[in-house]
PDB file of C-alpha atoms and ligand atoms in Angstrom:
ATOM      1  CA  MET A   1      -5.812 -11.501  21.783  1.00 95.00           C
ATOM      2  CA  LEU A   2      -8.955 -13.454  20.831  1.00 96.00           C
ATOM      3  CA  SER A   3     -10.022 -16.709  22.378  1.00 97.00           C
ATOM      4  CA  VAL A   4     -13.174 -18.496  21.272  1.00 97.00           C
ATOM      5  CA  GLN A   5     -14.517 -21.510  23.095  1.00 96.00           C
ATOM      6  CA  SER A   6     -17.323 -23.816  21.994  1.00 96.00           C
ATOM      7  CA  LEU A   7     -18.922 -21.124  19.834  1.00 96.00           C
ATOM      8  CA  GLN A   8     -22.284 -22.080  18.386  1.00 95.00           C
ATOM      9  CA  VAL A   9     -24.446 -20.198  15.914  1.00 95.00           C
ATOM     10  CA  GLN A  10     -28.013 -21.182  15.267  1.00 92.00           C
ATOM     11  CA  TYR A  11     -30.541 -19.721  12.830  1.00 92.00           C
ATOM     12  CA  GLY A  12     -33.895 -21.242  13.777  1.00 88.00           C
ATOM     13  CA  ALA A  13     -33.508 -24.937  13.080  1.00 88.00           C
ATOM     14  CA  VAL A  14     -30.200 -24.532  11.226  1.00 90.00           C
ATOM     15  CA  GLN A  15     -27.097 -24.978  13.350  1.00 91.00           C
ATOM     16  CA  ALA A  16     -24.428 -23.248  11.271  1.00 94.00           C
ATOM     17  CA  VAL A  17     -21.599 -23.416  13.830  1.00 96.00           C
ATOM     18  CA  ARG A  18     -21.464 -26.418  16.145  1.00 96.00           C
ATOM     19  CA  GLY A  19     -19.080 -25.597  18.957  1.00 95.00           C
ATOM     20  CA  ILE A  20     -15.734 -24.356  17.676  1.00 96.00           C
ATOM     21  CA  ASP A  21     -12.574 -23.296  19.504  1.00 97.00           C
ATOM     22  CA  LEU A  22     -10.078 -20.894  18.043  1.00 96.00           C
ATOM     23  CA  ASP A  23      -7.342 -18.541  19.157  1.00 97.00           C
ATOM     24  CA  VAL A  24      -5.812 -15.533  17.494  1.00 97.00           C
ATOM     25  CA  HIS A  25      -2.578 -14.049  18.804  1.00 97.00           C
ATOM     26  CA  GLU A  26      -1.476 -10.487  18.337  1.00 96.00           C
ATOM     27  CA  GLY A  27       0.332  -9.915  15.016  1.00 96.00           C
ATOM     28  CA  GLU A  28      -0.909 -13.065  13.306  1.00 97.00           C
ATOM     29  CA  ILE A  29      -2.651 -13.569   9.994  1.00 97.00           C
ATOM     30  CA  ILE A  30      -5.147 -16.392  10.414  1.00 97.00           C
ATOM     31  CA  ALA A  31      -6.884 -18.059   7.457  1.00 96.00           C
ATOM     32  CA  LEU A  32     -10.378 -19.441   8.019  1.00 96.00           C
ATOM     33  CA  LEU A  33     -11.041 -21.950   5.263  1.00 94.00           C
ATOM     34  CA  GLY A  34     -13.710 -24.419   4.210  1.00 91.00           C
ATOM     35  CA  ALA A  35     -16.294 -25.175   1.535  1.00 88.00           C
ATOM     36  CA  ASN A  36     -19.426 -23.101   0.912  1.00 88.00           C
ATOM     37  CA  GLY A  37     -21.835 -23.388   3.796  1.00 90.00           C
ATOM     38  CA  ALA A  38     -19.189 -24.685   6.239  1.00 92.00           C
ATOM     39  CA  GLY A  39     -20.003 -21.865   8.670  1.00 94.00           C
ATOM     40  CA  LYS A  40     -17.148 -19.415   8.094  1.00 95.00           C
ATOM     41  CA  SER A  41     -19.249 -16.271   7.600  1.00 94.00           C
ATOM     42  CA  SER A  42     -21.472 -17.211  10.514  1.00 95.00           C
ATOM     43  CA  THR A  43     -18.366 -17.517  12.671  1.00 96.00           C
ATOM     44  CA  LEU A  44     -17.016 -14.094  11.696  1.00 96.00           C
ATOM     45  CA  ASN A  45     -20.428 -12.494  12.089  1.00 94.00           C
ATOM     46  CA  ALA A  46     -20.875 -14.033  15.537  1.00 94.00           C
ATOM     47  CA  LEU A  47     -17.416 -12.772  16.528  1.00 94.00           C
ATOM     48  CA  VAL A  48     -18.561  -9.162  16.116  1.00 93.00           C
ATOM     49  CA  GLY A  49     -22.085  -9.584  17.443  1.00 90.00           C
ATOM     50  CA  LEU A  50     -23.808  -9.645  14.035  1.00 91.00           C
ATOM     51  CA  ALA A  51     -24.965 -13.267  14.175  1.00 88.00           C
ATOM     52  CA  PRO A  52     -26.614 -14.930  17.148  1.00 82.00           C
ATOM     53  CA  ALA A  53     -24.095 -16.861  19.267  1.00 86.00           C
ATOM     54  CA  SER A  54     -26.318 -19.529  20.809  1.00 89.00           C
ATOM     55  CA  GLY A  55     -23.554 -20.960  22.945  1.00 92.00           C
ATOM     56  CA  GLY A  56     -19.898 -20.628  23.837  1.00 94.00           C
ATOM     57  CA  LYS A  57     -17.610 -17.861  24.956  1.00 94.00           C
ATOM     58  CA  ILE A  58     -15.739 -15.065  23.183  1.00 95.00           C
ATOM     59  CA  VAL A  59     -12.884 -13.353  25.009  1.00 96.00           C
ATOM     60  CA  PHE A  60     -11.210 -10.391  23.309  1.00 95.00           C
ATOM     61  CA  SER A  61      -8.337  -8.455  24.860  1.00 92.00           C
ATOM     62  CA  GLY A  62      -8.955 -10.195  28.157  1.00 92.00           C
ATOM     63  CA  GLN A  63     -12.634  -9.193  28.283  1.00 92.00           C
ATOM     64  CA  ASP A  64     -15.574 -11.542  28.016  1.00 94.00           C
ATOM     65  CA  VAL A  65     -17.535 -10.039  25.115  1.00 92.00           C
ATOM     66  CA  THR A  66     -19.962 -12.913  24.584  1.00 92.00           C
ATOM     67  CA  GLY A  67     -23.355 -11.540  23.593  1.00 87.00           C
ATOM     68  CA  SER A  68     -22.148  -7.939  23.313  1.00 89.00           C
ATOM     69  CA  ALA A  69     -23.634  -5.497  20.801  1.00 88.00           C
ATOM     70  CA  PRO A  70     -21.627  -4.833  17.606  1.00 88.00           C
ATOM     71  CA  GLU A  71     -20.628  -1.340  18.855  1.00 87.00           C
ATOM     72  CA  ARG A  72     -18.796  -2.864  21.808  1.00 89.00           C
ATOM     73  CA  PHE A  73     -16.648  -5.009  19.518  1.00 91.00           C
ATOM     74  CA  THR A  74     -15.831  -1.983  17.377  1.00 89.00           C
ATOM     75  CA  SER A  75     -14.901   0.138  20.352  1.00 87.00           C
ATOM     76  CA  LEU A  76     -12.679  -2.621  21.747  1.00 91.00           C
ATOM     77  CA  GLY A  77     -10.873  -2.850  18.403  1.00 92.00           C
ATOM     78  CA  MET A  78     -12.401  -5.770  16.510  1.00 95.00           C
ATOM     79  CA  THR A  79     -14.076  -4.940  13.182  1.00 94.00           C
ATOM     80  CA  LEU A  80     -15.499  -6.982  10.308  1.00 94.00           C
ATOM     81  CA  SER A  81     -15.291  -6.169   6.618  1.00 92.00           C
ATOM     82  CA  PRO A  82     -18.284  -8.230   5.492  1.00 87.00           C
ATOM     83  CA  GLU A  83     -18.733 -10.567   2.567  1.00 82.00           C
ATOM     84  CA  GLY A  84     -20.249  -9.130  -0.585  1.00 69.00           C
ATOM     85  CA  ARG A  85     -18.649  -5.756   0.129  1.00 70.00           C
ATOM     86  CA  ARG A  86     -21.926  -4.170   1.249  1.00 79.00           C
ATOM     87  CA  VAL A  87     -20.938  -0.607   0.522  1.00 87.00           C
ATOM     88  CA  PHE A  88     -23.749   1.929   0.427  1.00 90.00           C
ATOM     89  CA  GLY A  89     -24.073   2.512  -3.316  1.00 89.00           C
ATOM     90  CA  THR A  90     -26.043   5.742  -3.128  1.00 92.00           C
ATOM     91  CA  LEU A  91     -23.667   7.344  -0.642  1.00 94.00           C
ATOM     92  CA  SER A  92     -20.366   8.891  -1.655  1.00 95.00           C
ATOM     93  CA  VAL A  93     -17.026   7.252  -0.968  1.00 95.00           C
ATOM     94  CA  GLN A  94     -16.333   9.643   1.888  1.00 93.00           C
ATOM     95  CA  GLU A  95     -19.780   9.147   3.414  1.00 93.00           C
ATOM     96  CA  ASN A  96     -19.188   5.407   3.340  1.00 93.00           C
ATOM     97  CA  LEU A  97     -15.847   5.853   5.075  1.00 93.00           C
ATOM     98  CA  LEU A  98     -17.313   8.092   7.758  1.00 91.00           C
ATOM     99  CA  MET A  99     -19.900   5.431   8.553  1.00 89.00           C
ATOM    100  CA  GLY A 100     -16.992   3.232   9.608  1.00 88.00           C
ATOM    101  CA  ALA A 101     -15.992   5.859  12.165  1.00 87.00           C
ATOM    102  CA  TYR A 102     -19.477   6.411  13.592  1.00 78.00           C
ATOM    103  CA  SER A 103     -18.538   5.229  17.063  1.00 74.00           C
ATOM    104  CA  MET A 104     -15.390   7.353  17.307  1.00 74.00           C
ATOM    105  CA  ARG A 105     -15.602  10.468  19.443  1.00 77.00           C
ATOM    106  CA  ASP A 106     -12.029  11.640  18.964  1.00 82.00           C
ATOM    107  CA  LYS A 107     -11.901  13.923  15.903  1.00 84.00           C
ATOM    108  CA  ALA A 108      -8.111  13.742  15.641  1.00 87.00           C
ATOM    109  CA  ALA A 109      -8.309   9.933  15.564  1.00 85.00           C
ATOM    110  CA  VAL A 110     -10.927  10.082  12.790  1.00 87.00           C
ATOM    111  CA  LYS A 111      -8.679  12.408  10.794  1.00 90.00           C
ATOM    112  CA  ALA A 112      -5.697  10.092  11.278  1.00 90.00           C
ATOM    113  CA  ALA A 113      -7.768   7.069  10.189  1.00 90.00           C
ATOM    114  CA  TRP A 114      -9.005   9.008   7.182  1.00 89.00           C
ATOM    115  CA  GLU A 115      -5.439   9.881   6.131  1.00 92.00           C
ATOM    116  CA  ARG A 116      -4.289   6.331   6.616  1.00 90.00           C
ATOM    117  CA  VAL A 117      -7.094   4.965   4.404  1.00 92.00           C
ATOM    118  CA  PHE A 118      -6.336   7.479   1.651  1.00 92.00           C
ATOM    119  CA  ASP A 119      -2.673   6.642   1.963  1.00 90.00           C
ATOM    120  CA  LEU A 120      -3.435   2.942   1.479  1.00 89.00           C
ATOM    121  CA  PHE A 121      -5.994   3.553  -1.268  1.00 90.00           C
ATOM    122  CA  PRO A 122      -5.168   6.743  -3.213  1.00 91.00           C
ATOM    123  CA  ILE A 123      -7.941   5.877  -5.693  1.00 92.00           C
ATOM    124  CA  LEU A 124     -10.522   6.360  -2.929  1.00 92.00           C
ATOM    125  CA  GLN A 125      -9.236   9.854  -2.323  1.00 93.00           C
ATOM    126  CA  GLU A 126      -9.499  10.638  -6.035  1.00 94.00           C
ATOM    127  CA  ARG A 127     -13.063   9.333  -6.065  1.00 95.00           C
ATOM    128  CA  ARG A 128     -14.173  10.530  -2.658  1.00 92.00           C
ATOM    129  CA  GLU A 129     -17.138  12.549  -4.002  1.00 95.00           C
ATOM    130  CA  GLN A 130     -18.357   9.746  -6.246  1.00 95.00           C
ATOM    131  CA  PHE A 131     -21.277   7.430  -5.391  1.00 95.00           C
ATOM    132  CA  ALA A 132     -19.853   4.153  -4.127  1.00 93.00           C
ATOM    133  CA  GLY A 133     -22.156   2.281  -6.518  1.00 93.00           C
ATOM    134  CA  THR A 134     -20.223   3.677  -9.480  1.00 93.00           C
ATOM    135  CA  LEU A 135     -16.892   2.196  -8.343  1.00 92.00           C
ATOM    136  CA  SER A 136     -15.451  -0.969  -9.892  1.00 89.00           C
ATOM    137  CA  GLY A 137     -15.675  -4.222  -7.929  1.00 88.00           C
ATOM    138  CA  GLY A 138     -12.075  -3.924  -6.767  1.00 87.00           C
ATOM    139  CA  GLN A 139     -12.560  -0.326  -5.673  1.00 89.00           C
ATOM    140  CA  GLN A 140     -15.726  -1.266  -3.760  1.00 91.00           C
ATOM    141  CA  GLN A 141     -13.750  -3.961  -1.974  1.00 89.00           C
ATOM    142  CA  MET A 142     -11.077  -1.416  -1.091  1.00 89.00           C
ATOM    143  CA  LEU A 143     -13.804   0.896   0.186  1.00 92.00           C
ATOM    144  CA  ALA A 144     -15.252  -1.893   2.342  1.00 92.00           C
ATOM    145  CA  VAL A 145     -11.827  -2.567   3.857  1.00 91.00           C
ATOM    146  CA  GLY A 146     -11.199   1.170   4.187  1.00 92.00           C
ATOM    147  CA  ARG A 147     -14.497   1.616   5.994  1.00 93.00           C
ATOM    148  CA  ALA A 148     -13.566  -1.175   8.428  1.00 92.00           C
ATOM    149  CA  LEU A 149     -10.171   0.487   8.977  1.00 92.00           C
ATOM    150  CA  MET A 150     -11.824   3.790   9.897  1.00 93.00           C
ATOM    151  CA  SER A 151     -12.527   2.393  13.381  1.00 91.00           C
ATOM    152  CA  ASN A 152      -8.797   1.680  13.822  1.00 91.00           C
ATOM    153  CA  PRO A 153      -9.201  -2.039  14.530  1.00 94.00           C
ATOM    154  CA  ARG A 154      -6.443  -4.016  16.189  1.00 95.00           C
ATOM    155  CA  LEU A 155      -8.105  -7.172  14.889  1.00 97.00           C
ATOM    156  CA  LEU A 156      -9.612  -6.978  11.418  1.00 97.00           C
ATOM    157  CA  LEU A 157     -11.872  -9.766  10.187  1.00 97.00           C
ATOM    158  CA  LEU A 158     -12.088  -9.992   6.407  1.00 95.00           C
ATOM    159  CA  ASP A 159     -14.832 -12.080   4.821  1.00 95.00           C
ATOM    160  CA  GLU A 160     -13.943 -13.188   1.279  1.00 93.00           C
ATOM    161  CA  PRO A 161     -12.056  -9.998   0.375  1.00 90.00           C
ATOM    162  CA  SER A 162     -10.997 -11.279  -3.061  1.00 89.00           C
ATOM    163  CA  LEU A 163     -14.316 -12.785  -4.156  1.00 87.00           C
ATOM    164  CA  GLY A 164     -15.201 -12.000  -7.756  1.00 83.00           C
ATOM    165  CA  LEU A 165     -12.191  -9.792  -8.407  1.00 84.00           C
ATOM    166  CA  ALA A 166      -9.764  -9.916 -11.348  1.00 84.00           C
ATOM    167  CA  PRO A 167      -6.445 -11.706 -10.635  1.00 88.00           C
ATOM    168  CA  LYS A 168      -4.440  -8.476 -10.551  1.00 87.00           C
ATOM    169  CA  ILE A 169      -6.789  -6.934  -7.997  1.00 86.00           C
ATOM    170  CA  VAL A 170      -6.742 -10.150  -5.966  1.00 89.00           C
ATOM    171  CA  GLU A 171      -2.958  -9.790  -5.736  1.00 90.00           C
ATOM    172  CA  GLN A 172      -3.369  -6.215  -4.519  1.00 88.00           C
ATOM    173  CA  ILE A 173      -5.797  -7.346  -1.834  1.00 90.00           C
ATOM    174  CA  PHE A 174      -3.352  -9.984  -0.580  1.00 93.00           C
ATOM    175  CA  GLU A 175      -0.547  -7.436  -0.649  1.00 92.00           C
ATOM    176  CA  LEU A 176      -2.741  -5.097   1.366  1.00 91.00           C
ATOM    177  CA  ILE A 177      -3.246  -7.778   4.023  1.00 94.00           C
ATOM    178  CA  THR A 178       0.507  -8.109   4.499  1.00 95.00           C
ATOM    179  CA  VAL A 179       0.913  -4.310   4.599  1.00 94.00           C
ATOM    180  CA  LEU A 180      -1.752  -4.057   7.309  1.00 94.00           C
ATOM    181  CA  ARG A 181      -0.002  -6.707   9.341  1.00 95.00           C
ATOM    182  CA  LYS A 182       3.225  -4.709   9.113  1.00 95.00           C
ATOM    183  CA  GLN A 183       1.268  -1.730  10.423  1.00 92.00           C
ATOM    184  CA  GLY A 184       0.388  -3.755  13.503  1.00 94.00           C
ATOM    185  CA  VAL A 185      -3.077  -5.037  12.565  1.00 96.00           C
ATOM    186  CA  THR A 186      -3.903  -8.657  13.387  1.00 97.00           C
ATOM    187  CA  LEU A 187      -6.051 -10.311  10.720  1.00 98.00           C
ATOM    188  CA  MET A 188      -8.419 -13.222  10.356  1.00 97.00           C
ATOM    189  CA  VAL A 189      -9.352 -13.834   6.726  1.00 97.00           C
ATOM    190  CA  VAL A 190     -12.028 -16.049   5.214  1.00 96.00           C
ATOM    191  CA  GLU A 191     -10.840 -16.913   1.727  1.00 93.00           C
ATOM    192  CA  GLN A 192     -11.889 -19.206  -1.066  1.00 88.00           C
ATOM    193  CA  ASN A 193      -8.468 -18.719  -2.632  1.00 88.00           C
ATOM    194  CA  VAL A 194      -6.843 -21.325  -0.398  1.00 89.00           C
ATOM    195  CA  SER A 195      -3.345 -21.420  -1.838  1.00 88.00           C
ATOM    196  CA  MET A 196      -2.930 -17.642  -1.760  1.00 90.00           C
ATOM    197  CA  ALA A 197      -4.404 -17.464   1.736  1.00 93.00           C
ATOM    198  CA  LEU A 198      -1.961 -20.073   3.013  1.00 93.00           C
ATOM    199  CA  GLU A 199       0.919 -18.193   1.422  1.00 93.00           C
ATOM    200  CA  ILE A 200       0.350 -15.137   3.593  1.00 95.00           C
ATOM    201  CA  ALA A 201      -1.191 -16.733   6.702  1.00 96.00           C
ATOM    202  CA  ASP A 202       0.742 -17.913   9.741  1.00 97.00           C
ATOM    203  CA  ARG A 203      -1.895 -20.410  10.784  1.00 96.00           C
ATOM    204  CA  GLY A 204      -5.298 -21.531   9.693  1.00 96.00           C
ATOM    205  CA  TYR A 205      -8.481 -23.332  10.613  1.00 95.00           C
ATOM    206  CA  VAL A 206     -10.488 -25.476   8.228  1.00 93.00           C
ATOM    207  CA  MET A 207     -14.221 -25.661   8.839  1.00 94.00           C
ATOM    208  CA  ALA A 208     -16.530 -28.423   7.625  1.00 90.00           C
ATOM    209  CA  SER A 209     -20.226 -28.660   8.519  1.00 91.00           C
ATOM    210  CA  GLY A 210     -19.963 -26.133  11.334  1.00 95.00           C
ATOM    211  CA  ARG A 211     -16.952 -27.726  13.015  1.00 95.00           C
ATOM    212  CA  ILE A 212     -13.190 -27.239  12.924  1.00 95.00           C
ATOM    213  CA  ALA A 213     -11.976 -30.154  10.799  1.00 91.00           C
ATOM    214  CA  ALA A 214      -8.298 -29.221  10.890  1.00 90.00           C
ATOM    215  CA  SER A 215      -6.002 -26.526  12.200  1.00 93.00           C
ATOM    216  CA  GLY A 216      -2.305 -25.846  12.110  1.00 93.00           C
ATOM    217  CA  THR A 217       0.421 -23.759  10.600  1.00 94.00           C
ATOM    218  CA  ALA A 218      -0.033 -22.691   6.992  1.00 93.00           C
ATOM    219  CA  ALA A 219       2.653 -25.192   5.971  1.00 90.00           C
ATOM    220  CA  GLU A 220       0.912 -28.028   7.815  1.00 89.00           C
ATOM    221  CA  LEU A 221      -2.433 -27.186   6.246  1.00 90.00           C
ATOM    222  CA  ARG A 222      -0.993 -27.028   2.744  1.00 86.00           C
ATOM    223  CA  ASP A 223      -0.117 -30.716   3.051  1.00 82.00           C
ATOM    224  CA  SER A 224      -3.240 -31.669   4.940  1.00 79.00           C
ATOM    225  CA  GLU A 225      -5.576 -34.290   3.531  1.00 76.00           C
ATOM    226  CA  THR A 226      -8.344 -32.913   5.740  1.00 73.00           C
ATOM    227  CA  LEU A 227      -8.064 -29.627   3.900  1.00 75.00           C
ATOM    228  CA  GLN A 228      -8.524 -31.333   0.538  1.00 72.00           C
ATOM    229  CA  ALA A 229     -11.396 -33.410   1.948  1.00 73.00           C
ATOM    230  CA  ALA A 230     -13.130 -30.334   3.382  1.00 71.00           C
ATOM    231  CA  TYR A 231     -13.340 -28.896  -0.105  1.00 70.00           C
ATOM    232  CA  LEU A 232     -14.620 -32.109  -1.574  1.00 57.00           C
ATOM    233  CA  GLY A 233     -17.397 -32.035   0.995  1.00 51.00           C
ATOM    234  CA  ALA A 234     -16.101 -35.128   2.817  1.00 43.00           C
ATOM    235  CA  GLU A 235     -15.176 -35.156   6.507  1.00 43.00           C
TER     236      GLU A 235
HETATM  237  P1  LIG B 301     -20.169 -19.257   2.206  1.00 92.31           P
HETATM  238  O1  LIG B 301     -18.769 -19.190   1.778  1.00 92.31           O
HETATM  239  O2  LIG B 301     -21.077 -19.879   1.188  1.00 92.31           O
HETATM  240  O3  LIG B 301     -20.701 -17.967   2.771  1.00 92.31           O
HETATM  241  P2  LIG B 301     -19.794 -20.151   4.870  1.00 92.31           P
HETATM  242  O4  LIG B 301     -18.798 -21.192   5.226  1.00 92.31           O
HETATM  243  O5  LIG B 301     -19.443 -18.760   5.151  1.00 92.31           O
HETATM  244  O6  LIG B 301     -20.207 -20.314   3.379  1.00 92.31           O
HETATM  245  P3  LIG B 301     -22.199 -19.654   6.297  1.00 92.31           P
HETATM  246  O7  LIG B 301     -22.576 -18.552   5.383  1.00 92.31           O
HETATM  247  O8  LIG B 301     -21.756 -19.318   7.655  1.00 92.31           O
HETATM  248  O9  LIG B 301     -21.100 -20.562   5.635  1.00 92.31           O
HETATM  249  O10 LIG B 301     -23.424 -20.664   6.363  1.00 92.31           O
HETATM  250  C1  LIG B 301     -23.463 -21.816   7.193  1.00 92.31           C
HETATM  251  C2  LIG B 301     -24.870 -22.428   7.167  1.00 92.31           C
HETATM  252  O11 LIG B 301     -25.774 -21.530   7.782  1.00 92.31           O
HETATM  253  C3  LIG B 301     -25.398 -22.677   5.772  1.00 92.31           C
HETATM  254  O12 LIG B 301     -26.138 -23.877   5.815  1.00 92.31           O
HETATM  255  C4  LIG B 301     -26.291 -21.490   5.515  1.00 92.31           C
HETATM  256  O13 LIG B 301     -27.325 -21.832   4.618  1.00 92.31           O
HETATM  257  C5  LIG B 301     -26.830 -21.207   6.903  1.00 92.31           C
HETATM  258  N1  LIG B 301     -27.126 -19.772   7.089  1.00 92.31           N
HETATM  259  C6  LIG B 301     -26.255 -18.744   6.991  1.00 92.31           C
HETATM  260  N2  LIG B 301     -26.850 -17.577   7.266  1.00 92.31           N
HETATM  261  C7  LIG B 301     -28.136 -17.858   7.578  1.00 92.31           C
HETATM  262  C8  LIG B 301     -29.266 -17.081   7.990  1.00 92.31           C
HETATM  263  N3  LIG B 301     -29.176 -15.743   8.148  1.00 92.31           N
HETATM  264  N4  LIG B 301     -30.427 -17.734   8.225  1.00 92.31           N
HETATM  265  C9  LIG B 301     -30.522 -19.076   8.084  1.00 92.31           C
HETATM  266  N5  LIG B 301     -29.500 -19.879   7.720  1.00 92.31           N
HETATM  267  C10 LIG B 301     -28.317 -19.289   7.469  1.00 92.31           C
END
């Protein structure tokens, strides 16, 4: 479904991603792990055209999408729910959701996406007129995921979906990921909660200093010394 070869991301003099390869197959949950600054967010952002890919190749659904504009990724079915939630605080819940559907022409598809999001997150329906900025942290996270789902992605990239949330809400977010997979969505998730991520993931990649330091099944990574080392900052 997604094949990434030698991807590099450079911000001026800073090389955040130094030539990584990864593959995502339809139906999988992939965990992207690593310490702060390892290059995980830069990778996800580059995968949807939001960070500058300075080298490498991205093939999604059989199409070379390297260097494409973000809209192309959305229309092909790959969407990012960014780190830090980034909801528009002074817009209502429903306005935020509609922004996720901005590239969709088909009104019936927008309505179906809308119903699906409210089905997954009844609280968003209750609060649909409210300013997003007045929602709790967990609700804002749900809104960010809901907004990403409005474009009906086949591959959803989630950047730190549980960051800063209370344990009970974190559990709900992980539960949501497994529900989405059952609905046919493929997921790649950047998570600082490594043990929970490896519980739900099929496979994972561990990044350290812009490179893939380890990869394997979730079970292999759980026992991996490289994984421990990546978090201690060693390589
Ligand atoms: P975190 O969990 O802290 O977000 P990360 O693994 O997602 O870490 P990135 O955010 O991708 O890592 O950052 C990788 C490197 O790129 C870091 O050294 C960071 O300071 C740098 N970086 C990220 N974004 C930018 C930017 N817009 N401009 C310049 N440098 C950046």
